[in-house]
mmCIF file of C-alpha atoms in Angstrom:
data_model
loop_
_atom_site.group_PDB
_atom_site.id
_atom_site.type_symbol
_atom_site.label_atom_id
_atom_site.label_comp_id
_atom_site.label_asym_id
_atom_site.label_seq_id
_atom_site.Cartn_x
_atom_site.Cartn_y
_atom_site.Cartn_z
ATOM 1 C CA MET C 233 -47.918 12.011 -55.218
ATOM 2 C CA GLY C 234 -50.332 11.071 -52.441
ATOM 3 C CA ILE C 235 -49.862 8.176 -50.003
ATOM 4 C CA ASP C 236 -52.932 6.145 -49.079
ATOM 5 C CA ARG C 237 -53.751 4.732 -45.627
ATOM 6 C CA ARG C 238 -52.800 1.164 -46.640
ATOM 7 C CA THR C 239 -49.420 2.347 -47.867
ATOM 8 C CA LEU C 240 -48.895 4.273 -44.637
ATOM 9 C CA LEU C 241 -49.775 1.217 -42.516
ATOM 10 C CA GLN C 242 -47.493 -0.980 -44.609
ATOM 11 C CA ALA C 243 -44.676 1.540 -44.210
ATOM 12 C CA ALA C 244 -45.352 1.823 -40.513
ATOM 13 C CA GLY C 245 -45.392 -1.945 -40.237
ATOM 14 C CA VAL C 246 -42.001 -2.211 -41.911
ATOM 15 C CA THR C 247 -40.603 0.515 -39.667
ATOM 16 C CA LEU C 248 -42.049 -0.954 -36.479
ATOM 17 C CA GLY C 249 -40.843 -4.353 -37.546
ATOM 18 C CA ALA C 250 -37.353 -3.004 -38.046
ATOM 19 C CA VAL C 251 -37.442 -1.354 -34.626
ATOM 20 C CA ALA C 252 -38.775 -4.515 -33.061
ATOM 21 C CA LEU C 253 -36.012 -6.573 -34.669
ATOM 22 C CA GLY C 254 -33.382 -4.046 -33.650
ATOM 23 C CA ALA C 255 -34.568 -3.554 -30.085
ATOM 24 C CA PRO C 256 -33.223 -6.811 -28.633
ATOM 25 C CA ALA C 257 -29.832 -6.151 -30.250
ATOM 26 C CA LEU C 258 -29.601 -2.716 -28.622
ATOM 27 C CA ALA C 259 -30.725 -4.035 -25.248
ATOM 28 C CA GLN C 260 -28.134 -6.800 -25.349
ATOM 29 C CA SER C 261 -25.199 -4.633 -26.453
ATOM 30 C CA ASP C 262 -22.768 -3.852 -23.641
ATOM 31 C CA PRO C 263 -22.142 -0.216 -22.778
ATOM 32 C CA LYS C 264 -18.637 1.075 -23.314
ATOM 33 C CA PRO C 265 -16.310 -0.167 -20.560
ATOM 34 C CA ILE C 266 -14.446 2.142 -18.185
ATOM 35 C CA ARG C 267 -10.789 1.655 -19.034
ATOM 36 C CA ILE C 268 -8.188 1.849 -16.254
ATOM 37 C CA GLY C 269 -4.430 1.635 -16.714
ATOM 38 C CA MET C 270 -2.629 -0.500 -14.148
ATOM 39 C CA LEU C 271 1.068 0.230 -13.729
ATOM 40 C CA PHE C 272 3.119 -1.987 -11.396
ATOM 41 C CA PRO C 273 6.548 -3.679 -11.549
ATOM 42 C CA ARG C 274 5.995 -7.037 -13.277
ATOM 43 C CA THR C 275 9.638 -7.824 -13.972
ATOM 44 C CA GLY C 276 12.916 -7.030 -12.203
ATOM 45 C CA ASP C 277 13.782 -6.850 -8.502
ATOM 46 C CA LEU C 278 10.419 -5.382 -7.476
ATOM 47 C CA ALA C 279 8.276 -7.831 -9.459
ATOM 48 C CA LEU C 280 7.338 -10.101 -6.547
ATOM 49 C CA LEU C 281 5.788 -7.382 -4.435
ATOM 50 C CA GLY C 282 4.584 -5.366 -7.425
ATOM 51 C CA GLU C 283 2.581 -8.332 -8.677
ATOM 52 C CA ALA C 284 1.224 -8.985 -5.177
ATOM 53 C CA GLN C 285 -0.082 -5.440 -4.978
ATOM 54 C CA ALA C 286 -1.568 -5.651 -8.470
ATOM 55 C CA ASN C 287 -3.280 -8.908 -7.521
ATOM 56 C CA GLY C 288 -4.959 -7.149 -4.623
ATOM 57 C CA ALA C 289 -6.079 -4.311 -6.888
ATOM 58 C CA LEU C 290 -7.496 -6.778 -9.421
ATOM 59 C CA ILE C 291 -9.658 -8.388 -6.732
ATOM 60 C CA ALA C 292 -11.380 -5.012 -6.307
ATOM 61 C CA ILE C 293 -11.901 -4.793 -10.076
ATOM 62 C CA ASP C 294 -13.319 -8.336 -10.124
ATOM 63 C CA MET C 295 -15.773 -7.458 -7.365
ATOM 64 C CA ALA C 296 -16.995 -4.385 -9.236
ATOM 65 C CA ASN C 297 -17.469 -6.298 -12.496
ATOM 66 C CA ASP C 298 -19.142 -9.260 -10.780
ATOM 67 C CA ALA C 299 -21.630 -6.820 -9.271
ATOM 68 C CA GLY C 300 -22.555 -5.523 -12.733
ATOM 69 C CA GLY C 301 -19.870 -2.892 -13.206
ATOM 70 C CA ILE C 302 -19.973 0.818 -12.431
ATOM 71 C CA ASN C 303 -23.539 1.898 -13.113
ATOM 72 C CA GLY C 304 -23.774 -0.869 -15.695
ATOM 73 C CA ARG C 305 -20.327 -0.318 -17.235
ATOM 74 C CA ARG C 306 -17.671 -2.962 -16.778
ATOM 75 C CA ILE C 307 -14.107 -1.979 -15.896
ATOM 76 C CA GLU C 308 -11.485 -2.934 -18.451
ATOM 77 C CA VAL C 309 -7.926 -3.043 -17.135
ATOM 78 C CA VAL C 310 -4.929 -2.319 -19.362
ATOM 79 C CA ARG C 311 -1.779 -3.661 -17.687
ATOM 80 C CA ALA C 312 1.742 -2.255 -18.057
ATOM 81 C CA ASP C 313 5.127 -3.197 -16.628
ATOM 82 C CA ALA C 314 7.079 -0.605 -14.622
ATOM 83 C CA PRO C 315 10.278 -2.228 -13.342
ATOM 84 C CA THR C 316 12.204 1.079 -13.243
ATOM 85 C CA PRO C 317 11.334 4.800 -13.119
ATOM 86 C CA ASN C 318 12.306 5.263 -16.778
ATOM 87 C CA ALA C 319 10.183 2.316 -17.872
ATOM 88 C CA ALA C 320 7.311 3.637 -15.770
ATOM 89 C CA VAL C 321 7.428 7.001 -17.533
ATOM 90 C CA ALA C 322 7.488 5.326 -20.955
ATOM 91 C CA GLU C 323 4.575 3.014 -20.137
ATOM 92 C CA ALA C 324 2.506 5.732 -18.484
ATOM 93 C CA THR C 325 2.973 7.879 -21.585
ATOM 94 C CA ARG C 326 1.945 4.962 -23.813
ATOM 95 C CA LEU C 327 -1.164 4.217 -21.772
ATOM 96 C CA ILE C 328 -2.249 7.840 -21.879
ATOM 97 C CA SER C 329 -1.420 8.671 -25.509
ATOM 98 C CA SER C 330 -2.021 5.353 -27.280
ATOM 99 C CA GLU C 331 -4.599 3.657 -25.068
ATOM 100 C CA ASN C 332 -6.460 6.868 -24.145
ATOM 101 C CA ILE C 333 -6.380 5.945 -20.461
ATOM 102 C CA LYS C 334 -7.790 8.560 -18.070
ATOM 103 C CA ILE C 335 -7.084 6.809 -14.754
ATOM 104 C CA LEU C 336 -3.777 5.186 -13.783
ATOM 105 C CA VAL C 337 -3.591 2.853 -10.765
ATOM 106 C CA GLY C 338 -0.185 1.922 -9.325
ATOM 107 C CA SER C 339 2.661 1.664 -8.442
ATOM 108 C CA TYR C 340 4.013 -0.107 -5.311
ATOM 109 C CA ALA C 341 7.443 1.641 -5.212
ATOM 110 C CA SER C 342 8.013 5.284 -4.361
ATOM 111 C CA ALA C 343 10.708 5.773 -7.013
ATOM 112 C CA ILE C 344 8.309 4.548 -9.700
ATOM 113 C CA ALA C 345 5.364 6.554 -8.440
ATOM 114 C CA SER C 346 7.479 9.710 -8.205
ATOM 115 C CA SER C 347 8.127 9.476 -11.944
ATOM 116 C CA VAL C 348 4.587 8.587 -12.955
ATOM 117 C CA VAL C 349 2.766 11.340 -11.068
ATOM 118 C CA GLY C 350 4.500 14.009 -13.159
ATOM 119 C CA VAL C 351 3.364 12.359 -16.381
ATOM 120 C CA ALA C 352 -0.198 12.060 -15.111
ATOM 121 C CA GLU C 353 -0.334 15.657 -13.939
ATOM 122 C CA ARG C 354 1.016 17.069 -17.210
ATOM 123 C CA SER C 355 -1.391 14.902 -19.194
ATOM 124 C CA GLY C 356 -4.427 15.813 -17.114
ATOM 125 C CA VAL C 357 -5.252 12.243 -16.079
ATOM 126 C CA ILE C 358 -5.821 10.812 -12.608
ATOM 127 C CA HIS C 359 -3.019 8.927 -10.852
ATOM 128 C CA TRP C 360 -4.454 6.717 -8.097
ATOM 129 C CA GLU C 361 -1.592 5.605 -5.874
ATOM 130 C CA VAL C 362 -2.278 2.579 -3.685
ATOM 131 C CA GLY C 363 1.160 1.547 -2.418
ATOM 132 C CA ALA C 364 4.020 4.054 -2.703
ATOM 133 C CA ILE C 365 4.576 5.952 0.524
ATOM 134 C CA ALA C 366 7.204 8.675 -0.077
ATOM 135 C CA ASP C 367 5.791 11.852 1.469
ATOM 136 C CA SER C 368 6.799 13.929 -1.555
ATOM 137 C CA LEU C 369 4.205 12.300 -3.827
ATOM 138 C CA THR C 370 1.465 14.497 -2.454
ATOM 139 C CA GLN C 371 3.626 17.511 -1.658
ATOM 140 C CA ARG C 372 4.131 18.798 -5.200
ATOM 141 C CA GLY C 373 0.872 20.689 -5.531
ATOM 142 C CA PHE C 374 -0.594 18.299 -8.106
ATOM 143 C CA LYS C 375 -4.376 18.249 -8.474
ATOM 144 C CA ASN C 376 -4.683 14.869 -10.235
ATOM 145 C CA VAL C 377 -2.752 12.709 -7.751
ATOM 146 C CA PHE C 378 -4.551 10.765 -5.016
ATOM 147 C CA ARG C 379 -2.912 8.453 -2.492
ATOM 148 C CA THR C 380 -5.039 6.038 -0.518
ATOM 149 C CA CYS C 381 -2.475 4.655 1.982
ATOM 150 C CA ALA C 382 -0.484 6.322 4.758
ATOM 151 C CA THR C 383 2.905 7.957 4.220
ATOM 152 C CA ALA C 384 6.528 7.132 4.961
ATOM 153 C CA GLY C 385 6.560 9.841 7.571
ATOM 154 C CA GLN C 386 3.692 8.172 9.389
ATOM 155 C CA THR C 387 5.379 4.766 9.502
ATOM 156 C CA GLY C 388 8.532 6.273 10.982
ATOM 157 C CA GLN C 389 6.636 8.253 13.572
ATOM 158 C CA LEU C 390 4.446 5.325 14.589
ATOM 159 C CA GLY C 391 7.437 3.007 14.962
ATOM 160 C CA PHE C 392 9.320 5.525 17.036
ATOM 161 C CA ASP C 393 6.353 6.337 19.271
ATOM 162 C CA PHE C 394 5.706 2.615 19.770
ATOM 163 C CA ALA C 395 9.302 2.050 20.858
ATOM 164 C CA LEU C 396 9.223 4.998 23.189
ATOM 165 C CA ASN C 397 5.819 4.527 24.786
ATOM 166 C CA TYR C 398 5.407 0.758 24.713
ATOM 167 C CA LEU C 399 8.820 -0.931 24.523
ATOM 168 C CA PHE C 400 10.852 1.379 26.739
ATOM 169 C CA PRO C 401 8.797 0.684 29.915
ATOM 170 C CA LYS C 402 8.863 -3.077 29.278
ATOM 171 C CA LEU C 403 12.632 -2.973 28.733
ATOM 172 C CA SER C 404 13.282 -0.646 31.703
ATOM 173 C CA LEU C 405 14.728 1.952 29.349
ATOM 174 C CA THR C 406 14.387 5.718 29.435
ATOM 175 C CA LYS C 407 14.987 8.475 26.909
ATOM 176 C CA LYS C 408 18.352 9.121 28.544
ATOM 177 C CA THR C 409 19.535 5.544 29.002
ATOM 178 C CA ALA C 410 18.312 3.838 25.818
ATOM 179 C CA ARG C 411 20.826 3.249 23.032
ATOM 180 C CA ILE C 412 18.703 3.552 19.912
ATOM 181 C CA ALA C 413 19.908 3.064 16.347
ATOM 182 C CA LEU C 414 18.307 3.575 12.951
ATOM 183 C CA VAL C 415 19.527 1.557 9.969
ATOM 184 C CA HIS C 416 18.194 2.500 6.541
ATOM 185 C CA GLU C 417 18.848 2.050 2.850
ATOM 186 C CA ASP C 418 19.485 5.346 1.083
ATOM 187 C CA SER C 419 16.843 5.449 -1.666
ATOM 188 C CA GLU C 420 13.978 7.950 -1.442
ATOM 189 C CA PHE C 421 11.964 5.461 0.614
ATOM 190 C CA GLY C 422 14.585 4.921 3.309
ATOM 191 C CA SER C 423 15.708 8.512 3.368
ATOM 192 C CA THR C 424 12.166 9.823 3.720
ATOM 193 C CA VAL C 425 11.368 7.554 6.654
ATOM 194 C CA ALA C 426 14.672 8.434 8.310
ATOM 195 C CA LYS C 427 13.970 12.122 7.909
ATOM 196 C CA SER C 428 10.538 11.875 9.508
ATOM 197 C CA LEU C 429 11.856 9.756 12.350
ATOM 198 C CA THR C 430 14.627 12.247 13.025
ATOM 199 C CA SER C 431 12.099 15.047 13.125
ATOM 200 C CA ARG C 432 9.941 13.111 15.581
ATOM 201 C CA ALA C 433 12.926 12.282 17.798
ATOM 202 C CA ASN C 434 13.933 15.933 17.892
ATOM 203 C CA GLU C 435 10.409 16.903 18.938
ATOM 204 C CA LEU C 436 10.547 14.407 21.796
ATOM 205 C CA GLY C 437 14.123 15.175 22.815
ATOM 206 C CA VAL C 438 15.457 11.687 22.086
ATOM 207 C CA SER C 439 18.856 11.055 20.489
ATOM 208 C CA PHE C 440 19.802 8.062 18.338
ATOM 209 C CA THR C 441 22.505 6.956 15.921
ATOM 210 C CA THR C 442 21.857 6.584 12.184
ATOM 211 C CA TYR C 443 23.538 4.179 9.765
ATOM 212 C CA ALA C 444 22.724 4.561 6.062
ATOM 213 C CA TYR C 445 23.842 2.202 3.302
ATOM 214 C CA THR C 446 23.428 1.676 -0.436
ATOM 215 C CA LYS C 447 20.279 -0.320 -1.216
ATOM 216 C CA ASP C 448 21.918 -2.838 -3.529
ATOM 217 C CA THR C 449 24.866 -3.656 -1.263
ATOM 218 C CA ASN C 450 25.800 -7.312 -0.784
ATOM 219 C CA ASP C 451 27.578 -6.903 2.550
ATOM 220 C CA LEU C 452 26.130 -5.241 5.629
ATOM 221 C CA SER C 453 28.613 -6.657 8.099
ATOM 222 C CA PRO C 454 30.314 -3.267 8.700
ATOM 223 C CA VAL C 455 26.976 -1.821 9.836
ATOM 224 C CA VAL C 456 26.179 -4.866 11.946
ATOM 225 C CA LEU C 457 29.542 -4.685 13.716
ATOM 226 C CA LYS C 458 29.096 -0.993 14.510
ATOM 227 C CA LEU C 459 25.689 -1.697 16.020
ATOM 228 C CA ARG C 460 27.085 -4.568 18.071
ATOM 229 C CA ASP C 461 30.026 -2.570 19.336
ATOM 230 C CA ALA C 462 27.723 0.302 20.313
ATOM 231 C CA GLY C 463 25.629 -2.027 22.488
ATOM 232 C CA THR C 464 22.402 -1.095 20.718
ATOM 233 C CA ASP C 465 19.253 -1.666 22.799
ATOM 234 C CA VAL C 466 16.485 -0.843 20.330
ATOM 235 C CA LEU C 467 16.968 -1.141 16.582
ATOM 236 C CA LEU C 468 14.786 0.627 14.026
ATOM 237 C CA SER C 469 15.307 -0.371 10.382
ATOM 238 C CA VAL C 470 14.054 0.820 7.003
ATOM 239 C CA GLN C 471 14.834 -1.805 4.384
ATOM 240 C CA TYR C 472 13.565 -3.580 1.300
ATOM 241 C CA ILE C 473 13.287 -7.344 1.346
ATOM 242 C CA ASN C 474 16.720 -8.287 -0.033
ATOM 243 C CA ASP C 475 18.711 -6.052 2.307
ATOM 244 C CA ALA C 476 16.403 -6.889 5.236
ATOM 245 C CA VAL C 477 17.170 -10.598 4.813
ATOM 246 C CA LEU C 478 20.900 -9.982 4.361
ATOM 247 C CA PHE C 479 21.047 -7.726 7.411
ATOM 248 C CA TRP C 480 19.232 -10.115 9.752
ATOM 249 C CA ARG C 481 21.288 -13.124 8.613
ATOM 250 C CA GLN C 482 24.488 -11.207 9.269
ATOM 251 C CA ALA C 483 23.123 -10.002 12.617
ATOM 252 C CA ARG C 484 22.898 -13.650 13.695
ATOM 253 C CA GLN C 485 26.281 -14.566 12.206
ATOM 254 C CA LEU C 486 28.005 -11.665 13.971
ATOM 255 C CA ASP C 487 26.003 -12.045 17.201
ATOM 256 C CA LEU C 488 24.297 -8.664 17.182
ATOM 257 C CA ASN C 489 21.860 -8.915 20.106
ATOM 258 C CA VAL C 490 19.287 -6.168 20.488
ATOM 259 C CA LYS C 491 16.432 -6.037 22.975
ATOM 260 C CA ALA C 492 13.894 -5.069 20.330
ATOM 261 C CA HIS C 493 13.788 -4.646 16.553
ATOM 262 C CA VAL C 494 11.117 -2.538 14.852
ATOM 263 C CA GLY C 495 11.004 -2.707 11.051
ATOM 264 C CA LEU C 496 9.632 0.401 9.356
ATOM 265 C CA GLY C 497 8.387 -0.505 5.939
ATOM 266 C CA ALA C 498 8.645 -2.927 3.089
ATOM 267 C CA GLY C 499 11.467 -5.271 4.075
ATOM 268 C CA HIS C 500 9.857 -7.187 6.902
ATOM 269 C CA PHE C 501 6.132 -7.468 6.377
ATOM 270 C CA GLU C 502 5.985 -9.960 3.506
ATOM 271 C CA ASN C 503 5.926 -13.735 3.899
ATOM 272 C CA SER C 504 9.143 -13.828 1.887
ATOM 273 C CA PHE C 505 10.971 -12.522 4.975
ATOM 274 C CA PRO C 506 10.277 -15.483 7.320
ATOM 275 C CA LYS C 507 10.670 -17.830 4.355
ATOM 276 C CA ALA C 508 14.231 -16.528 4.020
ATOM 277 C CA VAL C 509 15.256 -16.289 7.690
ATOM 278 C CA GLY C 510 12.955 -18.903 9.226
ATOM 279 C CA ALA C 511 12.113 -18.664 12.919
ATOM 280 C CA ASP C 512 14.615 -15.821 13.308
ATOM 281 C CA ALA C 513 11.836 -13.523 12.106
ATOM 282 C CA ASP C 514 9.843 -14.174 15.286
ATOM 283 C CA GLY C 515 9.746 -11.284 17.719
ATOM 284 C CA ILE C 516 10.385 -8.519 15.155
ATOM 285 C CA PHE C 517 7.819 -5.711 15.262
ATOM 286 C CA ILE C 518 6.620 -4.082 12.043
ATOM 287 C CA SER C 519 5.206 -0.625 11.540
ATOM 288 C CA GLY C 520 3.338 -1.032 8.312
ATOM 289 C CA PRO C 521 0.176 -1.781 6.368
ATOM 290 C CA PRO C 522 -2.877 -3.242 8.083
ATOM 291 C CA LEU C 523 -3.867 -6.884 7.652
ATOM 292 C CA ASP C 524 -5.871 -9.373 9.712
ATOM 293 C CA LEU C 525 -7.535 -6.706 11.792
ATOM 294 C CA ASN C 526 -10.001 -7.497 14.519
ATOM 295 C CA PRO C 527 -13.377 -7.189 12.677
ATOM 296 C CA ALA C 528 -14.876 -5.635 15.798
ATOM 297 C CA GLY C 529 -12.780 -2.547 15.048
ATOM 298 C CA LEU C 530 -14.310 -2.145 11.561
ATOM 299 C CA THR C 531 -17.696 -0.891 10.433
ATOM 300 C CA SER C 532 -20.055 -3.507 9.015
ATOM 301 C CA GLU C 533 -19.131 -2.243 5.525
ATOM 302 C CA GLY C 534 -15.393 -2.523 6.173
ATOM 303 C CA ALA C 535 -15.739 -5.972 7.748
ATOM 304 C CA ALA C 536 -17.774 -7.265 4.796
ATOM 305 C CA LEU C 537 -15.223 -5.968 2.287
ATOM 306 C CA ALA C 538 -12.389 -7.562 4.269
ATOM 307 C CA GLU C 539 -14.154 -10.910 4.356
ATOM 308 C CA GLN C 540 -14.744 -10.850 0.597
ATOM 309 C CA PHE C 541 -11.147 -9.865 -0.087
ATOM 310 C CA TYR C 542 -9.573 -12.647 1.984
ATOM 311 C CA SER C 543 -11.930 -15.250 0.558
ATOM 312 C CA ARG C 544 -11.525 -14.217 -3.077
ATOM 313 C CA TYR C 545 -7.750 -13.869 -2.815
ATOM 314 C CA GLN C 546 -7.341 -17.323 -1.295
ATOM 315 C CA LYS C 547 -9.585 -18.856 -3.953
ATOM 316 C CA LYS C 548 -7.923 -17.057 -6.895
ATOM 317 C CA HIS C 549 -4.272 -17.364 -5.861
ATOM 318 C CA GLY C 550 -4.256 -20.387 -3.573
ATOM 319 C CA GLU C 551 -2.572 -18.537 -0.734
ATOM 320 C CA LYS C 552 -3.306 -16.090 2.023
ATOM 321 C CA ALA C 553 -3.325 -12.423 1.035
ATOM 322 C CA SER C 554 -0.328 -10.351 2.124
ATOM 323 C CA SER C 555 -0.296 -6.827 3.470
ATOM 324 C CA VAL C 556 1.056 -5.541 0.149
ATOM 325 C CA ALA C 557 -1.932 -7.139 -1.592
ATOM 326 C CA MET C 558 -4.202 -5.536 1.006
ATOM 327 C CA LEU C 559 -2.797 -2.117 0.093
ATOM 328 C CA GLY C 560 -3.663 -2.777 -3.542
ATOM 329 C CA PHE C 561 -7.154 -3.943 -2.679
ATOM 330 C CA ALA C 562 -8.007 -1.302 -0.078
ATOM 331 C CA GLY C 563 -6.844 1.502 -2.351
ATOM 332 C CA THR C 564 -8.611 0.246 -5.454
ATOM 333 C CA ILE C 565 -11.876 -0.567 -3.688
ATOM 334 C CA MET C 566 -12.038 3.109 -2.686
ATOM 335 C CA LEU C 567 -11.936 3.979 -6.378
ATOM 336 C CA THR C 568 -14.437 1.373 -7.544
ATOM 337 C CA GLN C 569 -16.865 1.562 -4.635
ATOM 338 C CA PHE C 570 -16.748 5.134 -3.337
ATOM 339 C CA VAL C 571 -15.551 7.284 -6.247
ATOM 340 C CA LEU C 572 -16.417 6.020 -9.737
ATOM 341 C CA PRO C 573 -20.099 5.257 -8.982
ATOM 342 C CA ASN C 574 -20.523 8.901 -7.955
ATOM 343 C CA ALA C 575 -18.573 10.482 -10.820
ATOM 344 C CA LYS C 576 -20.836 12.185 -13.370
ATOM 345 C CA ASP C 577 -18.559 10.897 -16.133
ATOM 346 C CA PRO C 578 -15.998 8.228 -15.129
ATOM 347 C CA ASP C 579 -14.115 8.945 -18.366
ATOM 348 C CA ASP C 580 -13.615 12.576 -17.406
ATOM 349 C CA PRO C 581 -10.729 13.181 -14.949
ATOM 350 C CA ALA C 582 -12.399 16.348 -13.643
ATOM 351 C CA SER C 583 -15.516 14.353 -12.693
ATOM 352 C CA VAL C 584 -13.439 11.636 -11.049
ATOM 353 C CA ARG C 585 -11.441 14.236 -9.135
ATOM 354 C CA ALA C 586 -14.617 15.929 -7.871
ATOM 355 C CA ALA C 587 -16.110 12.606 -6.796
ATOM 356 C CA ALA C 588 -12.907 11.651 -4.959
ATOM 357 C CA LEU C 589 -12.791 14.921 -3.053
ATOM 358 C CA ALA C 590 -16.421 14.443 -1.996
ATOM 359 C CA VAL C 591 -15.853 11.052 -0.311
ATOM 360 C CA ASP C 592 -16.224 11.215 3.475
ATOM 361 C CA LYS C 593 -16.055 7.799 5.157
ATOM 362 C CA PRO C 594 -15.309 7.270 8.861
ATOM 363 C CA LYS C 595 -12.491 5.194 10.318
ATOM 364 C CA GLY C 596 -13.133 1.467 9.864
ATOM 365 C CA SER C 597 -15.028 1.822 6.573
ATOM 366 C CA THR C 598 -12.359 0.069 4.554
ATOM 367 C CA PRO C 599 -10.873 -3.428 5.003
ATOM 368 C CA ALA C 600 -7.605 -1.752 6.056
ATOM 369 C CA GLY C 601 -9.370 -0.041 8.938
ATOM 370 C CA TRP C 602 -8.980 3.375 7.379
ATOM 371 C CA GLY C 603 -11.594 5.996 6.717
ATOM 372 C CA VAL C 604 -11.535 7.974 3.463
ATOM 373 C CA LYS C 605 -11.122 11.727 3.191
ATOM 374 C CA PHE C 606 -8.749 13.206 0.612
ATOM 375 C CA ASN C 607 -7.057 16.526 1.243
ATOM 376 C CA PRO C 608 -8.069 19.229 -1.258
ATOM 377 C CA PRO C 609 -5.444 20.552 -3.707
ATOM 378 C CA GLY C 610 -2.690 22.429 -1.926
ATOM 379 C CA GLU C 611 -0.438 21.290 0.890
ATOM 380 C CA ASN C 612 -0.405 17.495 0.882
ATOM 381 C CA GLY C 613 -3.313 17.593 -1.578
ATOM 382 C CA GLY C 614 -4.785 14.234 -2.606
ATOM 383 C CA GLN C 615 -3.537 12.409 0.491
ATOM 384 C CA ASN C 616 -6.078 10.258 2.325
ATOM 385 C CA GLU C 617 -5.904 11.931 5.711
ATOM 386 C CA ARG C 618 -7.664 8.976 7.395
ATOM 387 C CA ALA C 619 -5.094 6.339 6.438
ATOM 388 C CA PHE C 620 -2.732 5.043 9.114
ATOM 389 C CA TRP C 621 -0.249 2.264 9.807
ATOM 390 C CA ILE C 622 -0.407 -0.336 12.546
ATOM 391 C CA ILE C 623 2.094 -2.335 14.596
ATOM 392 C CA ARG C 624 2.343 -6.074 13.969
ATOM 393 C CA GLN C 625 4.747 -8.739 15.187
ATOM 394 C CA TRP C 626 6.065 -11.981 13.709
ATOM 395 C CA GLN C 627 4.870 -14.787 15.985
ATOM 396 C CA ASN C 628 5.512 -18.427 15.035
ATOM 397 C CA GLY C 629 5.957 -17.523 11.393
ATOM 398 C CA ALA C 630 2.850 -15.360 11.108
ATOM 399 C CA LEU C 631 2.317 -11.627 11.444
ATOM 400 C CA GLN C 632 -0.100 -10.704 14.216
ATOM 401 C CA THR C 633 -1.703 -7.336 14.813
ATOM 402 C CA ILE C 634 -0.922 -5.899 18.245
ATOM 403 C CA TYR C 635 -1.509 -2.121 17.961
ATOM 404 C CA PRO C 636 -3.729 -0.077 18.047
ATOM 405 C CA GLU C 637 -5.504 -2.034 20.725
ATOM 406 C CA GLU C 638 -9.001 -1.784 19.178
ATOM 407 C CA LEU C 639 -7.706 -3.584 16.060
ATOM 408 C CA ALA C 640 -5.315 -5.971 17.864
ATOM 409 C CA SER C 641 -5.742 -9.716 17.589
ATOM 410 C CA VAL C 642 -3.069 -10.914 20.082
ATOM 411 C CA LYS C 643 -0.631 -9.749 22.772
ATOM 412 C CA PRO C 644 3.096 -9.152 22.026
ATOM 413 C CA ILE C 645 5.687 -11.840 22.803
ATOM 414 C CA MET C 646 9.518 -12.001 23.066
ATOM 415 C CA VAL C 647 10.042 -8.688 24.832
ATOM 416 C CA PRO C 648 13.010 -8.497 25.191
ATOM 417 C CA LEU C 649 14.295 -10.502 22.219
ATOM 418 C CA PRO C 650 16.287 -13.538 23.393
ATOM 419 C CA GLU C 651 19.985 -13.513 22.553
ATOM 420 C CA TRP C 652 20.963 -15.552 19.486
ATOM 421 C CA ALA C 653 22.752 -18.136 21.613
ATOM 422 C CA SER C 654 19.485 -19.077 23.301
ATOM 423 C CA ARG C 655 17.280 -19.113 20.196
#
């Protein structure tokens, strides 16, 4: 049966009409989102800092989505609670198998991250670590694990070098005369930092005394008394927040007077520390994550990102961002700004991995002052080799950046620390 011209035009008109009607619907439909699993402690002892780090990470996600997404695709976050290593393994497995997640972002605590990275590696998905610092995370030969921040070993080495090169001259101490002590909790975090510090001290020919204790202890007076009786000049400590507060309160009660105290890690750099011990926090140095850097030490890109982060965080949460939140933001903004836009397929871990390994940003490019360059698979593979810690000091209830000098905002105070009787 033949089809005449009129019939053809009518048919064409129907077809074109259908296309015309359908076209706006297609144009308005959203492309499939990029789904990211976010795994932090939301309950339990680590919830406070875990949530703070997640809040920083979510600011980076907000910025990407507000700018139109990743090449037009919004990021959809699937949250999970990881209060313990066992829970972290269960939730990581659920996100990967049930939610089909290809990128996990986490995890704040080293014990949690140490469990999750194995799950991610076996499952062939990316684990993007923004806050856990145990050196071992990137020393297991995994190809799917990336860490954006510096390591526990680096915080110990920086704190020790700062004491030796900066504090010793001001305190008229020498390698031979100084009585140095290290106090640390005995989880993987504390033990790793202690190990790196010991290695550094051996390299420099400096001896010191070590006191380890169980993380969940409720009495540190035996350690405090030993330090007092030994006449400790310079104290280095590796503690979480609860034991850091307990230790410093008992140091005052038992009149432990040291000339300088350098905290190495999580226990001293959150606002919860001065809230708990008040003005007694003043004068303590911290080797830890960057915050409130001098913008002159950043590139224009890094300075702009920092300004947006501080502004958005204050507006969203009604308080100033902490250094733990900065770790979450700085790490996640690397993923959303430098990696995913350049991945051929953001849903394919191999593409994401290739894009991550291709990033090459100089120092100062991020709001944390870091550059970005991930080590290739192998020894320490996936570690951002351009991340570093800084030295800050509590001054009048606020942490101030004092080292390195190009990022410093103020000069140090209270060197030496006044004795408790005069504070």
